Coordinates of C-alpha atoms in Angstrom, one line a residue:
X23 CA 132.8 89.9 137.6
X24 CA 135.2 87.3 135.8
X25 CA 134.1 86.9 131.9
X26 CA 134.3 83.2 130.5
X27 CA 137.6 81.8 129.3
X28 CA 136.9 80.2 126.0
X29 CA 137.2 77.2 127.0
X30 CA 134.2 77.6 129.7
X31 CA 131.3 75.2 129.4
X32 CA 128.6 77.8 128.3
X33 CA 125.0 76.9 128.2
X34 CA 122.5 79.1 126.3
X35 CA 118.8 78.5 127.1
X36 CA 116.6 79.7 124.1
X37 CA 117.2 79.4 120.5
X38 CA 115.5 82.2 119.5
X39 CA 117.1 85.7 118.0
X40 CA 118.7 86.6 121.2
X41 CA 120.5 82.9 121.9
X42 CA 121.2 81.8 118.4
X43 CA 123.0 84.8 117.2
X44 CA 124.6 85.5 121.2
X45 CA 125.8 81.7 120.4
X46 CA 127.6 82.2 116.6
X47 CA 129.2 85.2 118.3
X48 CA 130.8 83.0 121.1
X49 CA 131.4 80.8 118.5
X50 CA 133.3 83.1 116.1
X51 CA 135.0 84.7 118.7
X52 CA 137.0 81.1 119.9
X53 CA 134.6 79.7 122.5
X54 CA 135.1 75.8 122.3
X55 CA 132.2 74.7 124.5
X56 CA 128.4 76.5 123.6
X57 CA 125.5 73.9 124.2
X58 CA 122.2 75.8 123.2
X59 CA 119.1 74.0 124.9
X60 CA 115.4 74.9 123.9
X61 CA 111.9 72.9 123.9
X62 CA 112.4 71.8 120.4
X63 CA 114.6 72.4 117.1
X64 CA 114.4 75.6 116.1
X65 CA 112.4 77.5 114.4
X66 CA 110.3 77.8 117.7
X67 CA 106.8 77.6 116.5
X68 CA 105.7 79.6 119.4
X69 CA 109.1 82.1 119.9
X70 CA 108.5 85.7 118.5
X71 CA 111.6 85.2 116.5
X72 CA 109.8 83.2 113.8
X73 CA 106.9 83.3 111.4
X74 CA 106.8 84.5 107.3
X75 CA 108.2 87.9 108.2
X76 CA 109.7 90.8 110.7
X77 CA 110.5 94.4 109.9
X78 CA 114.4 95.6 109.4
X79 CA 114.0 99.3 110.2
X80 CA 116.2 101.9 111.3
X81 CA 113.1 103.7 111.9
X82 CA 113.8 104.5 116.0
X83 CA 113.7 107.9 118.4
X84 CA 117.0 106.5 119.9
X85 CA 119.5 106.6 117.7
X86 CA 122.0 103.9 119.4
X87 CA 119.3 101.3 118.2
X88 CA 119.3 103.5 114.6
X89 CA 123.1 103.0 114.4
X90 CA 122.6 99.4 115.4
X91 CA 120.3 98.9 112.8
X92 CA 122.4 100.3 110.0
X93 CA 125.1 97.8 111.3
X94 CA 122.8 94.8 110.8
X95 CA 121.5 96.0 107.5
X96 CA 124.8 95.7 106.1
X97 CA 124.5 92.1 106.7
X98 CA 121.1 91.1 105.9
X99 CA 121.9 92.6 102.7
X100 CA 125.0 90.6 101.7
X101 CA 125.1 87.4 104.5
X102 CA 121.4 87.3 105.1
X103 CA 120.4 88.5 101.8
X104 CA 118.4 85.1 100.5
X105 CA 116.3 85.8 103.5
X106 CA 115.9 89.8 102.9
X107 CA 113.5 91.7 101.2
X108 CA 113.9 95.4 100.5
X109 CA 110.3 97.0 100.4
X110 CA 110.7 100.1 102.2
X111 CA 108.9 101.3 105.1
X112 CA 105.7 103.8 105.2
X113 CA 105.4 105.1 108.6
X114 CA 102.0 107.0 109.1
X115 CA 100.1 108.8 112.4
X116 CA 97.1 110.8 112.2
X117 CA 97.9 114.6 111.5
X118 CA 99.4 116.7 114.5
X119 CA 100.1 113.6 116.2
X120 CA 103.4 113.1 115.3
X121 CA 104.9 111.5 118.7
X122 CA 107.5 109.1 118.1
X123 CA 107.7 109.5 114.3
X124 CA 108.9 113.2 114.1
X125 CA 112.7 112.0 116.2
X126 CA 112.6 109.1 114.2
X127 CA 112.8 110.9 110.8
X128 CA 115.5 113.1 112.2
X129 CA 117.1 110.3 113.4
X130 CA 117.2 108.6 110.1
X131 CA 117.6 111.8 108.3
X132 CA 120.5 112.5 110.2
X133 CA 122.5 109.4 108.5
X134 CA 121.1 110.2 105.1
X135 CA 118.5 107.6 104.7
X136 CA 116.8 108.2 101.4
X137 CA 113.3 109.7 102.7
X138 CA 110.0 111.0 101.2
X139 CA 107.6 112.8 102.8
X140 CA 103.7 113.4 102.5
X141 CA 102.2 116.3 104.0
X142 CA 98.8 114.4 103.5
X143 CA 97.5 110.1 103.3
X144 CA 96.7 111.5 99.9
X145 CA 99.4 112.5 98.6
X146 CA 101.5 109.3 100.1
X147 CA 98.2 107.1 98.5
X148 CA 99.0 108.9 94.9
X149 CA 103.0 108.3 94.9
X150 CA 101.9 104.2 96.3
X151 CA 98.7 103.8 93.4
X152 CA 96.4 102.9 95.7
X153 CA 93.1 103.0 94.8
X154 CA 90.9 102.1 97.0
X155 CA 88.2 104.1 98.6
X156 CA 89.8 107.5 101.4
X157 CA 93.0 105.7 101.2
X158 CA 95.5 106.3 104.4
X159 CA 92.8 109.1 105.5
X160 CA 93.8 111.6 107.7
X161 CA 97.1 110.5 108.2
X162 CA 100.9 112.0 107.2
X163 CA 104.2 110.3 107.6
X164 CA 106.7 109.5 105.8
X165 CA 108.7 106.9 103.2
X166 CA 111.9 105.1 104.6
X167 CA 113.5 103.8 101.3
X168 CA 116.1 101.5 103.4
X169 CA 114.4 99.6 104.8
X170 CA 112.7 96.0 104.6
X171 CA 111.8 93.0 106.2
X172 CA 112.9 89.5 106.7
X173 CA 111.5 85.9 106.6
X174 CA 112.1 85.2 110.2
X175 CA 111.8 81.7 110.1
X176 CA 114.2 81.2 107.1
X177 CA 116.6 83.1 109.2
X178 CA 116.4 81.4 112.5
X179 CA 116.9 78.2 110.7
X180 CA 120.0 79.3 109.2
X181 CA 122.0 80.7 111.4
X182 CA 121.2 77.9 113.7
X183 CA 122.7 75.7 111.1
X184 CA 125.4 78.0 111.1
X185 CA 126.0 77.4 114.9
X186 CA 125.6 73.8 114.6
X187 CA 128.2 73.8 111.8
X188 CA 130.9 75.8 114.0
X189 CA 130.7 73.3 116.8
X190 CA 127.8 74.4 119.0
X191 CA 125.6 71.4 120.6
X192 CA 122.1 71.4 120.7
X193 CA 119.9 69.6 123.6
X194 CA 116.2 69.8 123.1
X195 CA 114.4 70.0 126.2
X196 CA 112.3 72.1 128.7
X197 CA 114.6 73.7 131.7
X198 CA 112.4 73.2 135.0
X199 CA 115.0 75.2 136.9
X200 CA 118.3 76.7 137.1
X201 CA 120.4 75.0 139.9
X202 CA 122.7 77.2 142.4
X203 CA 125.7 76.3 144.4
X204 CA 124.7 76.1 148.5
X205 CA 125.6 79.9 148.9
X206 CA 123.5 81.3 145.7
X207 CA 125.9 83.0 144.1
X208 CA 126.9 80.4 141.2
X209 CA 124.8 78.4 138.7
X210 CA 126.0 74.8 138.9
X211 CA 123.7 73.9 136.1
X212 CA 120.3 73.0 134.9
X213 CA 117.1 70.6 135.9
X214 CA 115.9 69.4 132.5
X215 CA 112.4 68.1 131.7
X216 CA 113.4 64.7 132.1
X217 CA 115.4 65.3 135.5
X218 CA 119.0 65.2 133.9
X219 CA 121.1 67.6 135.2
X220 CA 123.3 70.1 132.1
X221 CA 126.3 70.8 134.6
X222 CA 127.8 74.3 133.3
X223 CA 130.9 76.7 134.5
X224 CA 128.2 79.7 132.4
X225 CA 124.8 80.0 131.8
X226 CA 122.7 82.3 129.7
X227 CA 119.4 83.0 129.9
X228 CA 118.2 84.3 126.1
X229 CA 114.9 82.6 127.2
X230 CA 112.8 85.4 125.5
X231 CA 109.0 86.0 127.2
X232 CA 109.7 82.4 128.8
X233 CA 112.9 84.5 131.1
X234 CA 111.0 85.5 133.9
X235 CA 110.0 81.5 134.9
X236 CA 113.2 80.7 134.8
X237 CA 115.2 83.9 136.8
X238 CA 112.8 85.9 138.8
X239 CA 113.1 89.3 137.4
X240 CA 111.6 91.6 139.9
X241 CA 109.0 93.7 137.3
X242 CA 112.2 93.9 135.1
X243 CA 110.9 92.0 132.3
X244 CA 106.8 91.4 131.5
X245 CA 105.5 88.9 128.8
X246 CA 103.4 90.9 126.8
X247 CA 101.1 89.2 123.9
X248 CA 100.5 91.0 120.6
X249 CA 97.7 90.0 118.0
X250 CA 98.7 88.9 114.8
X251 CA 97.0 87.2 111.7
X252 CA 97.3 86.1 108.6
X253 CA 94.9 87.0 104.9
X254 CA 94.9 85.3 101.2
X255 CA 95.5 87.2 98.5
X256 CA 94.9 85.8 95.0
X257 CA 97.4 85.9 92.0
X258 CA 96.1 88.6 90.7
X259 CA 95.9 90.6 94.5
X260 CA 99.4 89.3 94.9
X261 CA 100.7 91.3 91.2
X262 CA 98.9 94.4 92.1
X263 CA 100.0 94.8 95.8
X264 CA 103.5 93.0 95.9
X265 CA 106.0 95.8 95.6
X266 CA 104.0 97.9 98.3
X267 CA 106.5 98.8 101.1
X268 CA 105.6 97.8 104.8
X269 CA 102.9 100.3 106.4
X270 CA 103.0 101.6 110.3
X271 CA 100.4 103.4 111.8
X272 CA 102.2 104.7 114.8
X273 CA 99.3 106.1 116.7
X274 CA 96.8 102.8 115.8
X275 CA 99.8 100.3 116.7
X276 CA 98.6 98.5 113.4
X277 CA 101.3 97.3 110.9
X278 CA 101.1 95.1 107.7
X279 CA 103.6 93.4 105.1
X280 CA 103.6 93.4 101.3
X281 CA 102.1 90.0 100.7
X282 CA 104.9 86.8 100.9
X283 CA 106.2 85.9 97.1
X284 CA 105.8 82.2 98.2
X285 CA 102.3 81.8 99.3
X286 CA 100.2 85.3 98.7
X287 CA 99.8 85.3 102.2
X288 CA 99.8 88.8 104.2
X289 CA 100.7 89.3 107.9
X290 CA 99.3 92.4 109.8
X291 CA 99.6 93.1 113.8
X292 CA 99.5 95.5 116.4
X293 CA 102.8 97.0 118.0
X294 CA 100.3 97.8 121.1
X295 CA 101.0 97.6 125.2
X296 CA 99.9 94.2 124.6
X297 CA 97.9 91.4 126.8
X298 CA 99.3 89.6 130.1
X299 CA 99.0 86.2 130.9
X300 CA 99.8 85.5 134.6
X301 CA 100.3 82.3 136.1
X302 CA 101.6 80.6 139.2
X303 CA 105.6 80.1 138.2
X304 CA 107.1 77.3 141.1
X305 CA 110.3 75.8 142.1
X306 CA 111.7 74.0 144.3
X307 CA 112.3 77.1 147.0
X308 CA 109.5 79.1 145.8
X309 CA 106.4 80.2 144.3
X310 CA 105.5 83.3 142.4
X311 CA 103.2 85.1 139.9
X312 CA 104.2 85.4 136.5
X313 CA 103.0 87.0 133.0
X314 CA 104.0 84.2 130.5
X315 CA 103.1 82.7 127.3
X316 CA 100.9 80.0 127.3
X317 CA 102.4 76.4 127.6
X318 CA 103.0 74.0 124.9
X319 CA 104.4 70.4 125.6
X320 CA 106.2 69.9 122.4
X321 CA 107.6 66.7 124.4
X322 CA 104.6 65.4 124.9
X323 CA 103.3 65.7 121.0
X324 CA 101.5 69.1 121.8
X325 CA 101.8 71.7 118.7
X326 CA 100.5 75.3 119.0
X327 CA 97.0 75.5 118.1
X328 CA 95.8 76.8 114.4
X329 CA 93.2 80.0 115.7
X330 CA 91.0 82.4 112.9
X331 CA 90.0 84.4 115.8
X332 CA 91.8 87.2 118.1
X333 CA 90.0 89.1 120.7
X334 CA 87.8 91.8 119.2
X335 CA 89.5 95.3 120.5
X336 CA 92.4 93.0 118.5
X337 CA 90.7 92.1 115.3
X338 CA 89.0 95.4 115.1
X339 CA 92.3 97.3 115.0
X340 CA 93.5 94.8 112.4
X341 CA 91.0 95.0 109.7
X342 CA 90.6 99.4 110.1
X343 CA 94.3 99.3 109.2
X344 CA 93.7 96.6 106.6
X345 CA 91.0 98.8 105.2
X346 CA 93.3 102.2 105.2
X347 CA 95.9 100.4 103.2
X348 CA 94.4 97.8 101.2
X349 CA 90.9 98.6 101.1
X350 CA 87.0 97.2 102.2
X351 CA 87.4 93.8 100.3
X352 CA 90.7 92.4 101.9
X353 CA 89.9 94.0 105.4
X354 CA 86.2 92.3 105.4
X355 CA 87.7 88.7 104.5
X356 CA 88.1 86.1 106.7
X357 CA 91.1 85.8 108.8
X358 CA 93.4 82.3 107.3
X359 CA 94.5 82.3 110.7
X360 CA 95.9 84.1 113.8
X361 CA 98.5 83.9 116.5
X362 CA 99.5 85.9 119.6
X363 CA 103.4 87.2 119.3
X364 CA 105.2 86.8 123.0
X365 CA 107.1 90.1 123.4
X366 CA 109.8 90.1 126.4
X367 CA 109.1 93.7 127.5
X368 CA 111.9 95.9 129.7
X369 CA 110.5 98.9 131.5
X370 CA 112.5 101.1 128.9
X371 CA 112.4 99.2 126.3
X372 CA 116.0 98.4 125.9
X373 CA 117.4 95.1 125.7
X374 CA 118.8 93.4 128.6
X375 CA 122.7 92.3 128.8
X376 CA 124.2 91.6 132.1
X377 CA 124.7 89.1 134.8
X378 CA 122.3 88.7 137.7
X379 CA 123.4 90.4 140.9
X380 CA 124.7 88.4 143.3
X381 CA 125.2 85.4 140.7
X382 CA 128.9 85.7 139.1
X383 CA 128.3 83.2 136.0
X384 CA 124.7 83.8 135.3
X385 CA 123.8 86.6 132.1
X386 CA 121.1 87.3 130.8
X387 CA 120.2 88.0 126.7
X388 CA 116.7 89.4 126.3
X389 CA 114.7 92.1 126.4
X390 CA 113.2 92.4 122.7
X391 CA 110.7 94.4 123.6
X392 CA 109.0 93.9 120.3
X393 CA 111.9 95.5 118.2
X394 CA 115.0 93.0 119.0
X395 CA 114.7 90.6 115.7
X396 CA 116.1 93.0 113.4
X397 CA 119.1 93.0 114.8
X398 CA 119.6 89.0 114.3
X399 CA 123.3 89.7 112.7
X400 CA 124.4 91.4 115.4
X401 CA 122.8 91.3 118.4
X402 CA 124.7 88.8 119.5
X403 CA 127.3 90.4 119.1
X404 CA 126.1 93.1 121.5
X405 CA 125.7 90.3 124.0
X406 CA 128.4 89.3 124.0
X407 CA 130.6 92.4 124.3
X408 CA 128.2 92.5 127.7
X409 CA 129.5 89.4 129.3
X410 CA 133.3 90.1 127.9
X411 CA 133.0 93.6 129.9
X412 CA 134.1 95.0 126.3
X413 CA 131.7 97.0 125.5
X414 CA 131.9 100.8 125.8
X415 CA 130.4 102.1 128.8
X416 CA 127.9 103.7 127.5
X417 CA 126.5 101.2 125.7
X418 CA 127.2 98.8 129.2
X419 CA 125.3 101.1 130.9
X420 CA 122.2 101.7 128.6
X421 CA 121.9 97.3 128.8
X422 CA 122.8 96.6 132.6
X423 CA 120.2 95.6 135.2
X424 CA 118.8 98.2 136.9
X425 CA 118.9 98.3 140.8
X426 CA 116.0 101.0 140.1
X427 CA 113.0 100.3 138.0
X428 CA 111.8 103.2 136.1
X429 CA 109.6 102.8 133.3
X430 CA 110.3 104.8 129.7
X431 CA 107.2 105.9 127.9
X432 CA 107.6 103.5 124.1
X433 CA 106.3 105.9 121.8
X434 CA 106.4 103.5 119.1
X435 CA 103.2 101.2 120.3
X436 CA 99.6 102.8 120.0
X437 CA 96.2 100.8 120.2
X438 CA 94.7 99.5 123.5
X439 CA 96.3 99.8 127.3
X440 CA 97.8 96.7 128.7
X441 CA 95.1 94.6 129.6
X442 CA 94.7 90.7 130.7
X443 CA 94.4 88.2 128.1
X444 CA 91.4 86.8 129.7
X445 CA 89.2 90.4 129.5
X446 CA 90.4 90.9 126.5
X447 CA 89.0 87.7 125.4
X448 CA 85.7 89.1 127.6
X449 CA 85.3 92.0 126.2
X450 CA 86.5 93.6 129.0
X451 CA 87.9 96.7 127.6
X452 CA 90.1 99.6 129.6
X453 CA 88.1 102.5 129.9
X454 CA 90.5 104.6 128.2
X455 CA 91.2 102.4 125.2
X456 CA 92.4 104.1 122.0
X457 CA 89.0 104.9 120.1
X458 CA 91.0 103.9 116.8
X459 CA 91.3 100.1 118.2
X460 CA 88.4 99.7 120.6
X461 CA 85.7 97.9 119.7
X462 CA 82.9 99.9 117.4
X463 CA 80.5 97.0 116.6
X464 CA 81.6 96.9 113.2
X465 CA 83.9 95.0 111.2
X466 CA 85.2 98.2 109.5
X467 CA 84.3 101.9 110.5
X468 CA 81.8 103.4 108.2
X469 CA 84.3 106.3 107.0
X470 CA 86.2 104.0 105.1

């Protein structure tokens, strides 16, 4: 495998976390020719790398991604810093269930994070002040200090500037399909919406949950949709819950922001196993099955539709984490609005950096697996080490395509199994759902 000279005509398809930060990378490293193509200017209203907020943890059980982590924070802290809010993280499971949270404190132990601990939901609701009725009840966990989250959004749209400003090129448009050479093992370059043709000597794929239409990934990748939605606070809600740090019930999946200092508004979702959304994916050689996001024809005029609803093994999780942080009255409020989060999901949960077998200047950037936009500074940097062969090997290895697919338990997600996005819009709920998200009949359990 041959890396790019830096004069190679490199095209990256997404402008998300993965593309926009692999493309400042190529950029500050000397490559002269990076066109960036995506459906429209980012932010992406529908890409997972944008909305009001996403958590900057070094809250993990592998501690490559906790290093990585404490590599980016020293960037969104100083580069990123108008876009960076220090809160802290609370990170709770049920007592004697400690799972993925037990190797994550050692892990962030280990670098000397400043921690607290509580033995009890009690004890962790006395040093927070909340007040509320059996706050965090039953649970035990523990306080990451350094940690935070970001406005994604805010984020995305600067360091696309940034790219602009260096010399990339952007083109907005759908990619119907990546073109080969007659034998299959080059990309000559890509079918656009409007049938030009973007020759290219490289091609990237940071395509996020949309990959998988685009370079058929073998059960390598699966687009996953999480739940997500959106509450008012008033002034005065805003004053008394603002410097609360960001809580995670690992066991639960739920997870909720301090409200946002611009419009009151907080932001709660599930880290779960997520919904599928399969579809017939076809080109001009073939036709397959695909989990993907649903389509939006921002060509055409089409936006992404404004929703106050989510499915209800969804909504229920939501508002019983809601009402073990904030209380009754916020999680019995009506939802401002909702939205499903497209996670790009590898079998082990590790992001994905190489080149296509058998195709010498195709790579592919993506992988997120609901954990990648924390590492916005430097993930492309990551990336691009991958393509440039630079890397060390371990680190090659632990982001190559696998020949074998084996999947990794992710201890980090809790809630509901996998399920279709159509049952779960049924009410057609796994038998063996998580009794703390499946549906109960009421809004919030009656132990609250």
């Amino acid at each position: 495998m041959i890396p790019p000279s830096k004069d190679a005509r490199i095209v990256i398809v997404g402008a998300g976390a993965f593309g926009l930060s692999t493309a400042y990378h190529l950029l500050a490293s000397g490559y002269t020719s990076i066109t960036i193509v995506d459906r429209t200017t980012p932010p992406i209203p529908d890409g997972s790398s944008v909305d009001i907020s996403r958590i900057v943890r070094a809250d993990y059980d592998d501690i490559v991604y906790t290093n990585m982590v404490v590599e980016a924070l020293e960037l969104w802290k100083t580069e990123y810093k108008e876009f960076y809010y220090p809160s802290g993280l609370l990170s709770m499971t049920p007592i004697g269930n400690p799972k993925y949270l037990a190797e994550s404190l050692a892990n962030v132990s280990s670098i000397g994070l400043p921690i607290t601990q509580f033995s009890s939901g009690q004890e962790a609701a006395q040093y927070l002040k909340l007040t509320h009725d059996k706050p965090l009840n039953g649970l035990a966990g523990y306080l990451n200090h350094d940690a935070g989250w970001a406005d994604a959004e805010k984020a995305i749209e600067y360091l696309f500037r940034r790219c602009i400003y260096l010399g990339a090129t952007f083109v907005k448009s759908k990619v119907d399909e990546i073109l080969y050479s007659a034998d299959g093992t080059a990309v000559t370059g890509l079918e656009l919406e409007n049938g030009n043709i973007l020759e290219c000597d490289y091609a990237i794929i940071a395509a996020g949950a949309w990959t998988d239409a685009l370079v058929p990934t073998e059960s390598r990748l699966l687009a996953t949709g999480q739940p997500v939605a959106f509450f008012q606070l008033s002034e005065e809600e805003y004053s008394k819950y603002r410097s609360l740090p960001i809580y995670i019930n690992f066991v639960s999946g739920f997870y909720v922001f301090p409200p946002h200092p611009d419009s009151h508004v907080v932001k709660c979702a599930r880290h779960s196993y997520g919904y599928t959304n399969y579809k017939t994916v076809k080109n001009s050689s073939s036709s397959r099955e695909s989990s993907q996001p649903p389509e939006i024809a921002y060509s055409k005029g089409a936006t992404p539709p404004v929703g106050t609803t989510l499915p209800k093994d969804a909504e229920d999780c939501l508002r019983l984490g809601l009402g073990e942080y904030f209380g009754r009255d916020i999680a019995e409020r009506d939802i401002l609005k909702t939205r499903i989060c497209w996670y790009n999901d590898t079998p082990t949960k590790d992001f994905l950096f190489d080149y296509l077998p058998g195709v010498d200047n195709l790579f592919i950037a993506t992988g997120g697996s609901g954990h990648g936009f924390k590492f916005l500074p430097v993930i492309g940097k990551y990336a691009v080490g991958c393509l440039e062969r630079t890397l060390p090997t371990d680190l090659l290895d632990k982001f190559k395509w696998r020949t074998n697919v084996q999947k990794k338990e992710d201890l980090s997600r809790g809630g509901t199994p996998l399920m279709t996005l159509e049952d779960a819009q049924a009410g057609l709920y796994p038998v063996n759902a998580d009794s703390a998200s499946a549906p109960n009949g009421d809004k919030i359990p009656s132990n609250l």
